[in-house]
Amino acid sequence: DAGVTQSPTHLIKTRGQQVTLRCSPKSGHDTVSWYQQALGQGPQFIFQYYEEEERQRGNFPDRFSGHQFPNYSSELNVNALLLGDSALYLCASSFYAGEAFFGQGTRLTVV
Amino acid sequence: AQSVAQPEDQVNVAEGNPLTVKCTYSVSGNPYLFWYVQYPNRGLQFLLKYITGDNLVKGSYGFEAEFNKSQTSFHLKKPSALVSDSALYFCAVRDYNDYKLSFGAGTTVTVRA
């Protein structure tokens, strides 16, 4: 079992650019959540996808959007990047009300 | 609204001594509680959870946690710490009718040999 896999592992972008991060959930999981972890802080919930729909959203601007595909994999898109978007982006998958399993994360640096 | 507080930024213990990492929570309904551990430049690794039932929960790597409803606490414990337990520990809560996890700021545990 490969667990939750995220790509890429590291990414450097320029302010104003757009970025897409990818996540494959753990086998058997149908729900994908995205979190932003700034340096020295706990993860902050961005949104959750279930059945290809955004089921819940955290306190993030519309520049953050996502998608879930029929195979349950997911993408996180961030438009008009700001320096403050630099963070570790974590994908978590789960099944029904079970615990969330996290990927290794994508380290995004905006310069 | 739901939130988690981890009152200690750092915990330092000697190898072989008991380890406790404190966590208090706030939710409007029944809490689902979790502990995760994070090693440098890595994602979060699940340790244990409380959903319902016995207040003492046992998890991975010899860790356990005790749910205390009256004190709204869910402290993580290990009877005998190892140097390899040195890491960043996060407590998280989810209201039973919510989907998102709310995390504390984390506690850095250092176990000295």
PDB file of C-alpha atoms in Angstrom:
ATOM      1  CA  ASP A   1       0.000   0.000   0.000  1.00  0.00           C
ATOM      2  CA  ALA A   2       1.604   3.227  -1.192  1.00  0.00           C
ATOM      3  CA  GLY A   3      -0.299   5.389   1.267  1.00  0.00           C
ATOM      4  CA  VAL A   4      -1.035   9.007   0.358  1.00  0.00           C
ATOM      5  CA  THR A   5       1.282  10.313  -2.343  1.00  0.00           C
ATOM      6  CA  GLN A   6       1.807  13.940  -3.284  1.00  0.00           C
ATOM      7  CA  SER A   7       3.634  15.578  -6.152  1.00  0.00           C
ATOM      8  CA  PRO A   8       5.821  17.453  -6.567  1.00  0.00           C
ATOM      9  CA  THR A   9       7.779  17.364  -3.290  1.00  0.00           C
ATOM     10  CA  HIS A  10       9.241  20.825  -3.765  1.00  0.00           C
ATOM     11  CA  LEU A  11       8.251  23.762  -5.933  1.00  0.00           C
ATOM     12  CA  ILE A  12       9.497  27.323  -6.427  1.00  0.00           C
ATOM     13  CA  LYS A  13       7.182  29.854  -8.030  1.00  0.00           C
ATOM     14  CA  THR A  14       7.197  33.589  -8.635  1.00  0.00           C
ATOM     15  CA  ARG A  15       4.633  35.982  -7.207  1.00  0.00           C
ATOM     16  CA  GLY A  16       1.550  36.205  -9.407  1.00  0.00           C
ATOM     17  CA  GLN A  17       2.028  32.768 -10.941  1.00  0.00           C
ATOM     18  CA  GLN A  18      -0.350  29.837 -10.640  1.00  0.00           C
ATOM     19  CA  VAL A  19       0.462  26.409  -9.191  1.00  0.00           C
ATOM     20  CA  THR A  20      -1.153  22.970  -9.208  1.00  0.00           C
ATOM     21  CA  LEU A  21      -0.417  20.359  -6.564  1.00  0.00           C
ATOM     22  CA  ARG A  22      -1.475  16.734  -6.873  1.00  0.00           C
ATOM     23  CA  CYS A  23      -2.538  14.033  -4.431  1.00  0.00           C
ATOM     24  CA  SER A  24      -3.347  10.342  -4.714  1.00  0.00           C
ATOM     25  CA  PRO A  25      -5.250   8.988  -1.711  1.00  0.00           C
ATOM     26  CA  LYS A  26      -4.545   5.846   0.236  1.00  0.00           C
ATOM     27  CA  SER A  27      -6.119   2.771  -1.333  1.00  0.00           C
ATOM     28  CA  GLY A  28      -9.748   2.414  -0.231  1.00  0.00           C
ATOM     29  CA  HIS A  29     -10.128   6.062   0.754  1.00  0.00           C
ATOM     30  CA  ASP A  30     -12.726   8.244  -0.954  1.00  0.00           C
ATOM     31  CA  THR A  31     -12.268  11.591   0.790  1.00  0.00           C
ATOM     32  CA  VAL A  32      -9.412  14.046   0.270  1.00  0.00           C
ATOM     33  CA  SER A  33      -8.626  17.096   2.376  1.00  0.00           C
ATOM     34  CA  TRP A  34      -5.990  19.766   1.856  1.00  0.00           C
ATOM     35  CA  TYR A  35      -4.128  21.634   4.590  1.00  0.00           C
ATOM     36  CA  GLN A  36      -1.635  24.488   4.607  1.00  0.00           C
ATOM     37  CA  GLN A  37       1.138  24.362   7.190  1.00  0.00           C
ATOM     38  CA  ALA A  38       3.121  27.576   7.532  1.00  0.00           C
ATOM     39  CA  LEU A  39       6.523  27.399   9.188  1.00  0.00           C
ATOM     40  CA  GLY A  40       6.224  26.852  12.930  1.00  0.00           C
ATOM     41  CA  GLN A  41       2.453  26.438  12.873  1.00  0.00           C
ATOM     42  CA  GLY A  42      -0.091  23.668  12.876  1.00  0.00           C
ATOM     43  CA  PRO A  43      -1.858  22.681   9.655  1.00  0.00           C
ATOM     44  CA  GLN A  44      -4.813  24.846   8.604  1.00  0.00           C
ATOM     45  CA  PHE A  45      -7.777  23.291   6.776  1.00  0.00           C
ATOM     46  CA  ILE A  46      -8.240  24.524   3.204  1.00  0.00           C
ATOM     47  CA  PHE A  47     -11.063  22.299   1.917  1.00  0.00           C
ATOM     48  CA  GLN A  48     -12.326  18.744   1.625  1.00  0.00           C
ATOM     49  CA  TYR A  49     -13.516  16.850  -1.441  1.00  0.00           C
ATOM     50  CA  TYR A  50     -15.928  13.938  -1.462  1.00  0.00           C
ATOM     51  CA  GLU A  51     -17.711  12.439  -4.472  1.00  0.00           C
ATOM     52  CA  GLU A  52     -15.963  14.993  -6.701  1.00  0.00           C
ATOM     53  CA  GLU A  53     -17.581  17.912  -4.843  1.00  0.00           C
ATOM     54  CA  GLU A  54     -16.154  20.412  -2.376  1.00  0.00           C
ATOM     55  CA  ARG A  55     -17.864  19.354   0.818  1.00  0.00           C
ATOM     56  CA  GLN A  56     -16.396  21.887   3.230  1.00  0.00           C
ATOM     57  CA  ARG A  57     -14.116  24.883   2.955  1.00  0.00           C
ATOM     58  CA  GLY A  58     -11.896  26.609   5.475  1.00  0.00           C
ATOM     59  CA  ASN A  59     -11.072  30.280   5.732  1.00  0.00           C
ATOM     60  CA  PHE A  60      -9.081  30.589   2.509  1.00  0.00           C
ATOM     61  CA  PRO A  61      -9.679  32.990  -0.398  1.00  0.00           C
ATOM     62  CA  ASP A  62     -11.112  31.956  -3.741  1.00  0.00           C
ATOM     63  CA  ARG A  63      -7.575  31.923  -5.165  1.00  0.00           C
ATOM     64  CA  PHE A  64      -7.452  28.450  -3.661  1.00  0.00           C
ATOM     65  CA  SER A  65      -9.475  25.937  -5.624  1.00  0.00           C
ATOM     66  CA  GLY A  66      -9.511  22.217  -6.057  1.00  0.00           C
ATOM     67  CA  HIS A  67     -10.798  19.252  -7.906  1.00  0.00           C
ATOM     68  CA  GLN A  68     -11.404  15.590  -7.238  1.00  0.00           C
ATOM     69  CA  PHE A  69     -11.350  13.041 -10.021  1.00  0.00           C
ATOM     70  CA  PRO A  70     -13.425   9.846 -10.381  1.00  0.00           C
ATOM     71  CA  ASN A  71     -10.458   7.782  -9.120  1.00  0.00           C
ATOM     72  CA  TYR A  72     -10.537   9.936  -5.920  1.00  0.00           C
ATOM     73  CA  SER A  73      -7.251  11.683  -6.673  1.00  0.00           C
ATOM     74  CA  SER A  74      -7.241  15.419  -6.177  1.00  0.00           C
ATOM     75  CA  GLU A  75      -5.600  18.668  -7.230  1.00  0.00           C
ATOM     76  CA  LEU A  76      -5.088  21.902  -5.361  1.00  0.00           C
ATOM     77  CA  ASN A  77      -4.770  25.034  -7.485  1.00  0.00           C
ATOM     78  CA  VAL A  78      -3.559  28.379  -6.220  1.00  0.00           C
ATOM     79  CA  ASN A  79      -3.808  31.445  -8.458  1.00  0.00           C
ATOM     80  CA  ALA A  80      -2.060  34.806  -8.199  1.00  0.00           C
ATOM     81  CA  LEU A  81       0.523  33.503  -5.747  1.00  0.00           C
ATOM     82  CA  LEU A  82       1.575  35.713  -2.844  1.00  0.00           C
ATOM     83  CA  LEU A  83       4.722  35.495  -0.763  1.00  0.00           C
ATOM     84  CA  GLY A  84       2.490  34.467   2.145  1.00  0.00           C
ATOM     85  CA  ASP A  85       1.413  31.347   0.267  1.00  0.00           C
ATOM     86  CA  SER A  86       4.841  29.833   0.936  1.00  0.00           C
ATOM     87  CA  ALA A  87       4.153  26.785   3.078  1.00  0.00           C
ATOM     88  CA  LEU A  88       4.016  23.012   3.270  1.00  0.00           C
ATOM     89  CA  TYR A  89       0.813  21.822   1.616  1.00  0.00           C
ATOM     90  CA  LEU A  90      -0.491  18.571   3.021  1.00  0.00           C
ATOM     91  CA  CYS A  91      -3.006  16.235   1.487  1.00  0.00           C
ATOM     92  CA  ALA A  92      -4.943  13.855   3.729  1.00  0.00           C
ATOM     93  CA  SER A  93      -7.238  11.018   2.760  1.00  0.00           C
ATOM     94  CA  SER A  94      -9.829   9.169   4.770  1.00  0.00           C
ATOM     95  CA  PHE A  95     -12.765   6.823   4.444  1.00  0.00           C
ATOM     96  CA  TYR A  96     -16.102   7.821   5.946  1.00  0.00           C
ATOM     97  CA  ALA A  97     -15.465   9.024   9.525  1.00  0.00           C
ATOM     98  CA  GLY A  98     -12.104   7.348   9.914  1.00  0.00           C
ATOM     99  CA  GLU A  99      -8.819   8.966  10.768  1.00  0.00           C
ATOM    100  CA  ALA A 100      -7.011  11.040   8.162  1.00  0.00           C
ATOM    101  CA  PHE A 101      -3.760   9.758   6.681  1.00  0.00           C
ATOM    102  CA  PHE A 102      -1.374  12.410   5.449  1.00  0.00           C
ATOM    103  CA  GLY A 103       1.049  12.541   2.559  1.00  0.00           C
ATOM    104  CA  GLN A 104       4.603  13.825   2.818  1.00  0.00           C
ATOM    105  CA  GLY A 105       3.555  17.234   1.604  1.00  0.00           C
ATOM    106  CA  THR A 106       4.600  19.668  -1.110  1.00  0.00           C
ATOM    107  CA  ARG A 107       6.929  22.466  -0.032  1.00  0.00           C
ATOM    108  CA  LEU A 108       5.921  25.580  -1.986  1.00  0.00           C
ATOM    109  CA  THR A 109       8.239  28.568  -2.005  1.00  0.00           C
ATOM    110  CA  VAL A 110       7.005  31.809  -3.577  1.00  0.00           C
ATOM    111  CA  VAL A 111       9.721  34.303  -4.481  1.00  0.00           C
TER     112      VAL A 111
ATOM    113  CA  ALA B   1     -16.298  26.559  16.420  1.00  0.00           C
ATOM    114  CA  GLN B   2     -13.623  24.093  17.394  1.00  0.00           C
ATOM    115  CA  SER B   3     -10.088  24.679  18.630  1.00  0.00           C
ATOM    116  CA  VAL B   4      -7.118  23.001  20.262  1.00  0.00           C
ATOM    117  CA  ALA B   5      -4.557  24.358  22.686  1.00  0.00           C
ATOM    118  CA  GLN B   6      -1.165  22.819  23.306  1.00  0.00           C
ATOM    119  CA  PRO B   7       0.161  24.889  26.216  1.00  0.00           C
ATOM    120  CA  GLU B   8       3.781  23.791  25.937  1.00  0.00           C
ATOM    121  CA  ASP B   9       5.916  24.724  22.939  1.00  0.00           C
ATOM    122  CA  GLN B  10       8.642  22.345  24.073  1.00  0.00           C
ATOM    123  CA  VAL B  11       8.932  19.293  26.308  1.00  0.00           C
ATOM    124  CA  ASN B  12      12.326  17.915  27.303  1.00  0.00           C
ATOM    125  CA  VAL B  13      12.755  14.542  28.992  1.00  0.00           C
ATOM    126  CA  ALA B  14      15.528  12.026  29.596  1.00  0.00           C
ATOM    127  CA  GLU B  15      15.408   8.693  27.829  1.00  0.00           C
ATOM    128  CA  GLY B  16      13.572   6.118  29.926  1.00  0.00           C
ATOM    129  CA  ASN B  17      11.496   8.731  31.759  1.00  0.00           C
ATOM    130  CA  PRO B  18       7.751   9.208  31.284  1.00  0.00           C
ATOM    131  CA  LEU B  19       6.647  11.592  28.559  1.00  0.00           C
ATOM    132  CA  THR B  20       3.489  13.708  28.666  1.00  0.00           C
ATOM    133  CA  VAL B  21       2.324  16.151  25.990  1.00  0.00           C
ATOM    134  CA  LYS B  22      -0.674  18.239  26.987  1.00  0.00           C
ATOM    135  CA  CYS B  23      -3.727  19.095  24.895  1.00  0.00           C
ATOM    136  CA  THR B  24      -7.024  20.790  25.658  1.00  0.00           C
ATOM    137  CA  TYR B  25      -9.853  21.248  23.188  1.00  0.00           C
ATOM    138  CA  SER B  26     -13.069  23.126  22.564  1.00  0.00           C
ATOM    139  CA  VAL B  27     -15.978  21.895  20.450  1.00  0.00           C
ATOM    140  CA  SER B  28     -19.699  22.555  20.444  1.00  0.00           C
ATOM    141  CA  GLY B  29     -20.668  18.886  20.168  1.00  0.00           C
ATOM    142  CA  ASN B  30     -18.992  15.552  20.792  1.00  0.00           C
ATOM    143  CA  PRO B  31     -15.270  15.551  20.004  1.00  0.00           C
ATOM    144  CA  TYR B  32     -13.269  13.244  17.842  1.00  0.00           C
ATOM    145  CA  LEU B  33      -9.658  13.607  19.048  1.00  0.00           C
ATOM    146  CA  PHE B  34      -6.395  12.695  17.380  1.00  0.00           C
ATOM    147  CA  TRP B  35      -2.646  12.794  17.930  1.00  0.00           C
ATOM    148  CA  TYR B  36      -0.182  13.054  15.063  1.00  0.00           C
ATOM    149  CA  VAL B  37       3.624  13.173  14.988  1.00  0.00           C
ATOM    150  CA  GLN B  38       5.738  15.016  12.436  1.00  0.00           C
ATOM    151  CA  TYR B  39       9.407  14.410  11.737  1.00  0.00           C
ATOM    152  CA  PRO B  40      11.492  17.123   9.987  1.00  0.00           C
ATOM    153  CA  ASN B  41      10.413  17.817   6.400  1.00  0.00           C
ATOM    154  CA  ARG B  42       7.810  15.068   6.552  1.00  0.00           C
ATOM    155  CA  GLY B  43       4.043  14.791   6.634  1.00  0.00           C
ATOM    156  CA  LEU B  44       1.970  13.933   9.683  1.00  0.00           C
ATOM    157  CA  GLN B  45       1.901  10.390  10.988  1.00  0.00           C
ATOM    158  CA  PHE B  46      -1.192   9.141  12.819  1.00  0.00           C
ATOM    159  CA  LEU B  47      -0.603   7.946  16.403  1.00  0.00           C
ATOM    160  CA  LEU B  48      -4.015   7.392  17.963  1.00  0.00           C
ATOM    161  CA  LYS B  49      -7.613   8.569  18.155  1.00  0.00           C
ATOM    162  CA  TYR B  50     -10.543   8.838  20.519  1.00  0.00           C
ATOM    163  CA  ILE B  51     -14.023   8.542  19.049  1.00  0.00           C
ATOM    164  CA  THR B  52     -16.071   6.940  21.791  1.00  0.00           C
ATOM    165  CA  GLY B  53     -15.762   4.278  24.467  1.00  0.00           C
ATOM    166  CA  ASP B  54     -12.888   3.717  26.863  1.00  0.00           C
ATOM    167  CA  ASN B  55     -11.285   6.983  27.958  1.00  0.00           C
ATOM    168  CA  LEU B  56      -7.792   5.464  27.758  1.00  0.00           C
ATOM    169  CA  VAL B  57      -6.724   4.996  24.171  1.00  0.00           C
ATOM    170  CA  LYS B  58      -3.653   3.024  23.127  1.00  0.00           C
ATOM    171  CA  GLY B  59      -1.871   3.780  19.887  1.00  0.00           C
ATOM    172  CA  SER B  60       1.282   3.233  17.882  1.00  0.00           C
ATOM    173  CA  TYR B  61       4.837   3.002  19.248  1.00  0.00           C
ATOM    174  CA  GLY B  62       3.737   2.614  22.883  1.00  0.00           C
ATOM    175  CA  PHE B  63       1.850   5.910  23.056  1.00  0.00           C
ATOM    176  CA  GLU B  64      -1.463   6.303  24.837  1.00  0.00           C
ATOM    177  CA  ALA B  65      -3.810   9.166  25.594  1.00  0.00           C
ATOM    178  CA  GLU B  66      -6.526   9.781  28.142  1.00  0.00           C
ATOM    179  CA  PHE B  67      -9.762  11.533  27.260  1.00  0.00           C
ATOM    180  CA  ASN B  68     -11.094  13.665  30.110  1.00  0.00           C
ATOM    181  CA  LYS B  69     -14.453  15.208  29.260  1.00  0.00           C
ATOM    182  CA  SER B  70     -14.770  17.334  32.392  1.00  0.00           C
ATOM    183  CA  GLN B  71     -11.367  18.928  31.833  1.00  0.00           C
ATOM    184  CA  THR B  72     -11.719  18.883  28.004  1.00  0.00           C
ATOM    185  CA  SER B  73      -8.260  17.380  27.794  1.00  0.00           C
ATOM    186  CA  PHE B  74      -6.612  14.661  25.734  1.00  0.00           C
ATOM    187  CA  HIS B  75      -3.023  14.375  26.980  1.00  0.00           C
ATOM    188  CA  LEU B  76      -0.559  12.121  25.166  1.00  0.00           C
ATOM    189  CA  LYS B  77       1.618   9.855  27.288  1.00  0.00           C
ATOM    190  CA  LYS B  78       4.398   7.327  26.976  1.00  0.00           C
ATOM    191  CA  PRO B  79       5.678   5.464  30.036  1.00  0.00           C
ATOM    192  CA  SER B  80       9.311   5.293  28.877  1.00  0.00           C
ATOM    193  CA  ALA B  81      10.533   7.747  26.239  1.00  0.00           C
ATOM    194  CA  LEU B  82      13.087   6.907  23.555  1.00  0.00           C
ATOM    195  CA  VAL B  83      15.518   9.245  21.781  1.00  0.00           C
ATOM    196  CA  SER B  84      13.698   8.333  18.563  1.00  0.00           C
ATOM    197  CA  ASP B  85      10.499   9.883  20.000  1.00  0.00           C
ATOM    198  CA  SER B  86      12.053  13.320  19.490  1.00  0.00           C
ATOM    199  CA  ALA B  87       9.714  15.049  17.032  1.00  0.00           C
ATOM    200  CA  LEU B  88       6.887  17.581  16.685  1.00  0.00           C
ATOM    201  CA  TYR B  89       3.546  16.417  18.099  1.00  0.00           C
ATOM    202  CA  PHE B  90       0.152  17.759  17.093  1.00  0.00           C
ATOM    203  CA  CYS B  91      -3.183  17.329  18.795  1.00  0.00           C
ATOM    204  CA  ALA B  92      -6.272  17.694  16.581  1.00  0.00           C
ATOM    205  CA  VAL B  93     -10.022  17.792  17.122  1.00  0.00           C
ATOM    206  CA  ARG B  94     -13.026  17.336  14.902  1.00  0.00           C
ATOM    207  CA  ASP B  95     -16.597  17.970  15.948  1.00  0.00           C
ATOM    208  CA  TYR B  96     -18.717  14.876  15.288  1.00  0.00           C
ATOM    209  CA  ASN B  97     -20.847  16.786  12.738  1.00  0.00           C
ATOM    210  CA  ASP B  98     -17.920  18.512  11.040  1.00  0.00           C
ATOM    211  CA  TYR B  99     -15.403  17.353   8.491  1.00  0.00           C
ATOM    212  CA  LYS B 100     -12.327  19.480   9.121  1.00  0.00           C
ATOM    213  CA  LEU B 101      -9.557  18.794  11.600  1.00  0.00           C
ATOM    214  CA  SER B 102      -8.432  21.695  13.782  1.00  0.00           C
ATOM    215  CA  PHE B 103      -4.844  21.411  14.965  1.00  0.00           C
ATOM    216  CA  GLY B 104      -2.926  22.846  17.855  1.00  0.00           C
ATOM    217  CA  ALA B 105       0.297  24.760  17.274  1.00  0.00           C
ATOM    218  CA  GLY B 106       2.364  21.706  18.093  1.00  0.00           C
ATOM    219  CA  THR B 107       4.754  20.648  20.858  1.00  0.00           C
ATOM    220  CA  THR B 108       8.389  19.866  20.137  1.00  0.00           C
ATOM    221  CA  VAL B 109       9.544  16.877  22.155  1.00  0.00           C
ATOM    222  CA  THR B 110      13.240  16.360  22.777  1.00  0.00           C
ATOM    223  CA  VAL B 111      14.389  13.155  24.449  1.00  0.00           C
ATOM    224  CA  ARG B 112      18.008  13.278  25.581  1.00  0.00           C
ATOM    225  CA  ALA B 113      20.131  10.169  25.886  1.00  0.00           C
TER     226      ALA B 113
END
